XYZ file of C-alpha atoms in Angstrom:
314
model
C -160.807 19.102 -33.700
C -158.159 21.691 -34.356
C -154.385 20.851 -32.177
C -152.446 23.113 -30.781
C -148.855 22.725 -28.715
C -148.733 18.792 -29.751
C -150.874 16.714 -29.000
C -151.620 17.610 -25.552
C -154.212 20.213 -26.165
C -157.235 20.302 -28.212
C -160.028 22.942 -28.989
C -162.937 22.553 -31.030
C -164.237 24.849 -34.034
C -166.996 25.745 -31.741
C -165.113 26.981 -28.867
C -162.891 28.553 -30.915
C -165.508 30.596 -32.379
C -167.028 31.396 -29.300
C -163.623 32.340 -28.242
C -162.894 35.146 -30.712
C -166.881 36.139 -30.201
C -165.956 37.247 -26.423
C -162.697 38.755 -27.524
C -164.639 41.164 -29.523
C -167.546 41.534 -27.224
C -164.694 42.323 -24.621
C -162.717 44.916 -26.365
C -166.182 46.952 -28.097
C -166.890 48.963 -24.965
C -163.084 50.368 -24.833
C -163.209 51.518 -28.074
C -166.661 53.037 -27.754
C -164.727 54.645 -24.241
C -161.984 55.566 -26.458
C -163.783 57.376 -28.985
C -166.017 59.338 -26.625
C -163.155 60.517 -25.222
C -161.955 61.426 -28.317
C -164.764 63.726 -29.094
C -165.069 65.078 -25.442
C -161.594 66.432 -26.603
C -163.062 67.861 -29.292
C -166.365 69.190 -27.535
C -163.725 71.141 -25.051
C -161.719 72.334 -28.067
C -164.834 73.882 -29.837
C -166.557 75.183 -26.861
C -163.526 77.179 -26.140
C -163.494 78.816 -28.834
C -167.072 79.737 -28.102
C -166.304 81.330 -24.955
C -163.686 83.268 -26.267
C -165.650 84.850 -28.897
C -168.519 85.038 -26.273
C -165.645 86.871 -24.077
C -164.500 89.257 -26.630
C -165.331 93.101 -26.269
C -167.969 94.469 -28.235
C -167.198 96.279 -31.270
C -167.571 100.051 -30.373
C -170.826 101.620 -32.356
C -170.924 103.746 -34.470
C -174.056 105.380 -33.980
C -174.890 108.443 -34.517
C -171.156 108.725 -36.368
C -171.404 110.687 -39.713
C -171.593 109.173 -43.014
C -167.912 109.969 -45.048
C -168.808 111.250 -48.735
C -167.068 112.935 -51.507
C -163.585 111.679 -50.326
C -160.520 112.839 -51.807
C -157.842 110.551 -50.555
C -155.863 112.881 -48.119
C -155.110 109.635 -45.376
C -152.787 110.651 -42.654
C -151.741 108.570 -38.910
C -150.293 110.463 -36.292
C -148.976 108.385 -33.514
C -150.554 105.648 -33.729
C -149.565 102.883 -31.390
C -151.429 99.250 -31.357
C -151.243 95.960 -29.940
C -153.272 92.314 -30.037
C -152.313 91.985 -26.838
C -152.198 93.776 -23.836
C -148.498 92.868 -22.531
C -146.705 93.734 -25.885
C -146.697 96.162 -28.419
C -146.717 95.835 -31.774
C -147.270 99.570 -33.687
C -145.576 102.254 -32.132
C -145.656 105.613 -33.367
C -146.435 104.961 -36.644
C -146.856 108.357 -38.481
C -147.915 108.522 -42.874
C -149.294 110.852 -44.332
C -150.657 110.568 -48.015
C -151.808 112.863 -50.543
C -154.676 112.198 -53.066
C -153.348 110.908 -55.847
C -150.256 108.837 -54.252
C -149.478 105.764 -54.585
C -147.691 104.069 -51.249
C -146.122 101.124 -51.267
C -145.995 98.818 -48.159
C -142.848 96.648 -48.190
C -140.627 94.374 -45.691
C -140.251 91.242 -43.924
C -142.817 89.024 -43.041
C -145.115 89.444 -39.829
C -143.731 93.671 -39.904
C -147.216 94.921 -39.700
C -148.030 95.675 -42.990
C -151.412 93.765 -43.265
C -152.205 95.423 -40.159
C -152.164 98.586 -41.202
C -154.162 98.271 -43.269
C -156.473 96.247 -41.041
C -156.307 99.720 -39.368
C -157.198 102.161 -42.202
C -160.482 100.116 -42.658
C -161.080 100.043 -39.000
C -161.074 95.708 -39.059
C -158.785 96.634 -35.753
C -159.483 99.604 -33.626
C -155.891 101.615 -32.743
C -154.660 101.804 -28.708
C -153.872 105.251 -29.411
C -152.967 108.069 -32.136
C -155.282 109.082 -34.716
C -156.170 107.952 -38.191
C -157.893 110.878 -40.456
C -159.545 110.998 -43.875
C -159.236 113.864 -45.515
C -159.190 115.570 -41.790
C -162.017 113.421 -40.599
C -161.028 110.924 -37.762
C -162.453 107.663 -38.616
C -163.905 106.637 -35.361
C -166.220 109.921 -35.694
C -168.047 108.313 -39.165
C -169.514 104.860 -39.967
C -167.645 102.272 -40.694
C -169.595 101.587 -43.602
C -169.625 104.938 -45.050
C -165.634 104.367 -44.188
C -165.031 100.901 -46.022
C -166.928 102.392 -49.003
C -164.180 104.781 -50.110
C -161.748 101.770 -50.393
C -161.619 99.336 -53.134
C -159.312 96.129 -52.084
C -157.732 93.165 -53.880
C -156.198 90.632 -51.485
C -154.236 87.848 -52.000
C -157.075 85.497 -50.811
C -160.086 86.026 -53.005
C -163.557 86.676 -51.519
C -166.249 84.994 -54.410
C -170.108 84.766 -53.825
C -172.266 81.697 -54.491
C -173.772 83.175 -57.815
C -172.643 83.953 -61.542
C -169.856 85.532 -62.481
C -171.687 88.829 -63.688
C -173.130 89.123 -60.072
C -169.720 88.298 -58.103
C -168.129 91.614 -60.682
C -171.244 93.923 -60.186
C -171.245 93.175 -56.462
C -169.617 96.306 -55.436
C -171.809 98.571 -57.930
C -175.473 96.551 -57.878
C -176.481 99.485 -60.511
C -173.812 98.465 -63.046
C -174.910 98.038 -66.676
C -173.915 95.356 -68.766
C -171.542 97.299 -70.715
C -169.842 98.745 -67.583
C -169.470 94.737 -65.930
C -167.798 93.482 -69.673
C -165.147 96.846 -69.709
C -163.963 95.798 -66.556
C -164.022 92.442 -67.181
C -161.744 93.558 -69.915
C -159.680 96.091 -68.559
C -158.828 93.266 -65.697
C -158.496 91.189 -68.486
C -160.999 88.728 -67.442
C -162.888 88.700 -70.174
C -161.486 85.900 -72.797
C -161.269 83.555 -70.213
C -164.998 84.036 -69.138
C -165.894 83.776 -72.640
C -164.199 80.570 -73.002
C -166.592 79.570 -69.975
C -169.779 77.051 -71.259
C -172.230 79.927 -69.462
C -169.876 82.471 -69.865
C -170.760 85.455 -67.317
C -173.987 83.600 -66.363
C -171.400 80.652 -65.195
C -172.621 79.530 -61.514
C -169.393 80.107 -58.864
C -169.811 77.115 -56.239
C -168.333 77.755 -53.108
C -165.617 79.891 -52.793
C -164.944 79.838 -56.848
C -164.068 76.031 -56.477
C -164.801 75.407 -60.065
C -161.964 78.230 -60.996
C -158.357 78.429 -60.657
C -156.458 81.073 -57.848
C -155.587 83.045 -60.825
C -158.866 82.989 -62.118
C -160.960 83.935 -58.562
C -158.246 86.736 -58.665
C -158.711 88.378 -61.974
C -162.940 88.323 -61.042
C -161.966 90.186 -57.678
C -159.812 92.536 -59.716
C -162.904 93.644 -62.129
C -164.965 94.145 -59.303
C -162.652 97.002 -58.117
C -162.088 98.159 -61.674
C -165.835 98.650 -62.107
C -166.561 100.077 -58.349
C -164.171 102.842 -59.122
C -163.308 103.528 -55.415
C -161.545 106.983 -54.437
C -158.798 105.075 -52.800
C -157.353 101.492 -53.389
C -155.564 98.773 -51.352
C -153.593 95.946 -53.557
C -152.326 93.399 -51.125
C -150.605 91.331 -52.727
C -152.924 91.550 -55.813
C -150.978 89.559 -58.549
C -149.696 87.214 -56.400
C -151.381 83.791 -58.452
C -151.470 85.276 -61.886
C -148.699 84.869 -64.499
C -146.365 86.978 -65.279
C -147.530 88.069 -68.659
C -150.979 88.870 -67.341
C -149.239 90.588 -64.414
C -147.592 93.183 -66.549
C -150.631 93.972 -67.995
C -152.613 94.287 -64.871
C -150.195 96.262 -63.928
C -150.945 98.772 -66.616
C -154.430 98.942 -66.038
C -154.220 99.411 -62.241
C -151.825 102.327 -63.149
C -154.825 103.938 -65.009
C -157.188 103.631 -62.365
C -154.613 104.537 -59.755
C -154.160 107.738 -61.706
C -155.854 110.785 -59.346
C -156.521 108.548 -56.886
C -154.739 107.175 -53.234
C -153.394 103.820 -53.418
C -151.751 101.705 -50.961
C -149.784 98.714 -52.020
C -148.375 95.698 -50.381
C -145.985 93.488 -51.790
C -143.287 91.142 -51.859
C -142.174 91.418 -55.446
C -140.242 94.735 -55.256
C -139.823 94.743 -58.987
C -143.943 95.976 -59.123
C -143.775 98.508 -56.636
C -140.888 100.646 -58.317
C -143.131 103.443 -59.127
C -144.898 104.493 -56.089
C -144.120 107.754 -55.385
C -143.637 106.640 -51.700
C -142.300 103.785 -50.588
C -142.462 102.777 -46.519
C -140.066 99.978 -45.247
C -141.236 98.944 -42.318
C -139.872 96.445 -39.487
C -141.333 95.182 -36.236
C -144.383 97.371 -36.424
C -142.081 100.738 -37.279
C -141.286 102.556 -40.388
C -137.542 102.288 -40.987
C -137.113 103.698 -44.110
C -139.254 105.717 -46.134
C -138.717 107.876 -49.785
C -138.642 106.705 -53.505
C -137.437 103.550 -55.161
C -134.022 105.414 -56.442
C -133.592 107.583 -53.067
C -133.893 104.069 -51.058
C -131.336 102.210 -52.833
C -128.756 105.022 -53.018
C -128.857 104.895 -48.945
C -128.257 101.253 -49.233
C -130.169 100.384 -46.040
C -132.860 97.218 -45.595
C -134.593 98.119 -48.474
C -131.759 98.332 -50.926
C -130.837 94.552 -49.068
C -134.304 93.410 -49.412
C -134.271 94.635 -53.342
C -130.743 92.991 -54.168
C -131.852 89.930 -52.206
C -134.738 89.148 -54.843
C -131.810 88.879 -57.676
C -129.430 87.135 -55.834
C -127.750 83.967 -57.678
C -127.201 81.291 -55.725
């Protein structure tokens, strides 16, 4: 037998066995409790999020709106005022107005509302109040389709189909020739790294583009805009995961499709916004500051602090 405290105790193999056997058969239905609750928790969680989207309004139709063609690029808000909730504010009497052909730039802090704006422009949000007009048509009187066609974006996060890289580039102009997906590839400078591929531009994109890199999935989302051709552009943050030497001449290219057409343009990196012929500061859902890179840092208000701030040594 096996001893234990001395001599004065003794317990067998057996009963030790046994023992450990009803220890376990003991403690097995509070961890099966335990773990229920766990995903109880979890079945709460999820179905709450259900109900909410359940619970949401219903997007207002557009039927019978008109369909928007032959756009120009005149964009204008008067007064617009919006919220994501109904106790606070968080656009108030915003007012922009931009001609075809200008570029605006979209710059200040964090959280200020410039995402949301342009949220706005593409009618992903619909405004509390004010107006938003294309070239003098309000944009709650035409599809939103016929709306979101006139824009060409490039976000910071990438949106890539399950398909080849040809079809992710020709996705916003199904009609493209060959030639036409390869010169954009090219002007976006693409094109030698899809080369370099094994498939090349018949490469399969899993997922989200999980067998590129960030800078990659963004020069792909870049040719698709350079081969749609939109009347109007929106660069959010467009460059953001591409080096700097490939950023400069990006930057060139988007300069000649920007040319005769509206552009907005959000970013962080001052230093690529320089030449927009307007430049909006905006704070806490307002416009602070507006006018060109020169007139803005000659009033030496939060832009020219936000400017100086990006070449400050510490």
């Amino acid at each position: 037998g096996i001893y234990v405290c001395g001599d004065t105790h003794a317990i067998t193999v057996g009963a030790l066995a046994s023992f450990l056997a009803y220890c376990s058969q003991y403690t097995k239905p509070f961890n099966e409790i335990s773990a229920v609750i766990a995903e109880f928790q979890n079945a709460v969680s999820s179905a709450e999020r259900i109900f909410s989207v359940l619970d949401a309004p219903e997007q207002v139709s557009d039927e019978g709106n008109r369909v928007l063609e032959s756009v120009k690029g005149d964009v204008e808000l008067q007064n617009v005022e919006f919220s994501y909730t109904d106790t606070k504010k968080f656009i108030e009497n915003l007012n922009l107005s931009a001609k075809s052909g200008q570029t605006v730039a979209l710059v200040g802090p964090t959280g200020c509302g410039k995402t949301t704006l342009i949220n706005l422009l593409m009618r992903f949000y619909e405004i509390s109040s004010g107006k938003i007009t294309v070239d003098g048509n309000d944009i709650t009187e035409v599809t939103r389709e016929s709306l979101r066609s006139q824009f060409g974006m490039v976000l910071q996060d990438t949106w890539l189909f399950s398909g080849t890289i040809y079809e992710n580039i020709a996705y916003g102009k199904p009609n493209a020739t060959e030639q036409e997906v390869i010169e954009a590839a090219k002007k976006a400078h693409a094109h030698s790294f899809i080369k370099r591929l094994p498939d090349g531009y018949n490469t399969i994109i899993t997922g989200n583009g999980d067998n590129l890199s960030q800078g990659q999935r963004q020069l792909i989302s870049i040719a698709r805009v350079m081969l749609s051709d939109p009347p109007m552009l929106i660069l959010d943050e467009a460059t953001s995961s591409i080096d700097t030497r490939t950023e400069l001449r990006i930057q060139k290219a988007f300069l000649k499709l920007m040319d005769g057409r509206t552009a907005f343009i959000v970013a962080h990196r001052l230093s690529t916004i320089k030449n927009a012929d307007k430049i909006l500061v905006m704070k806490d859902g307002a416009i602070i500051e507006s006018g060109t890179h020169g007139e803005l840092l000659e009033k030496g208000g939060f832009y020219s602090e936000l400017y100086n701030s990006q070449f400050a040594v510490y």
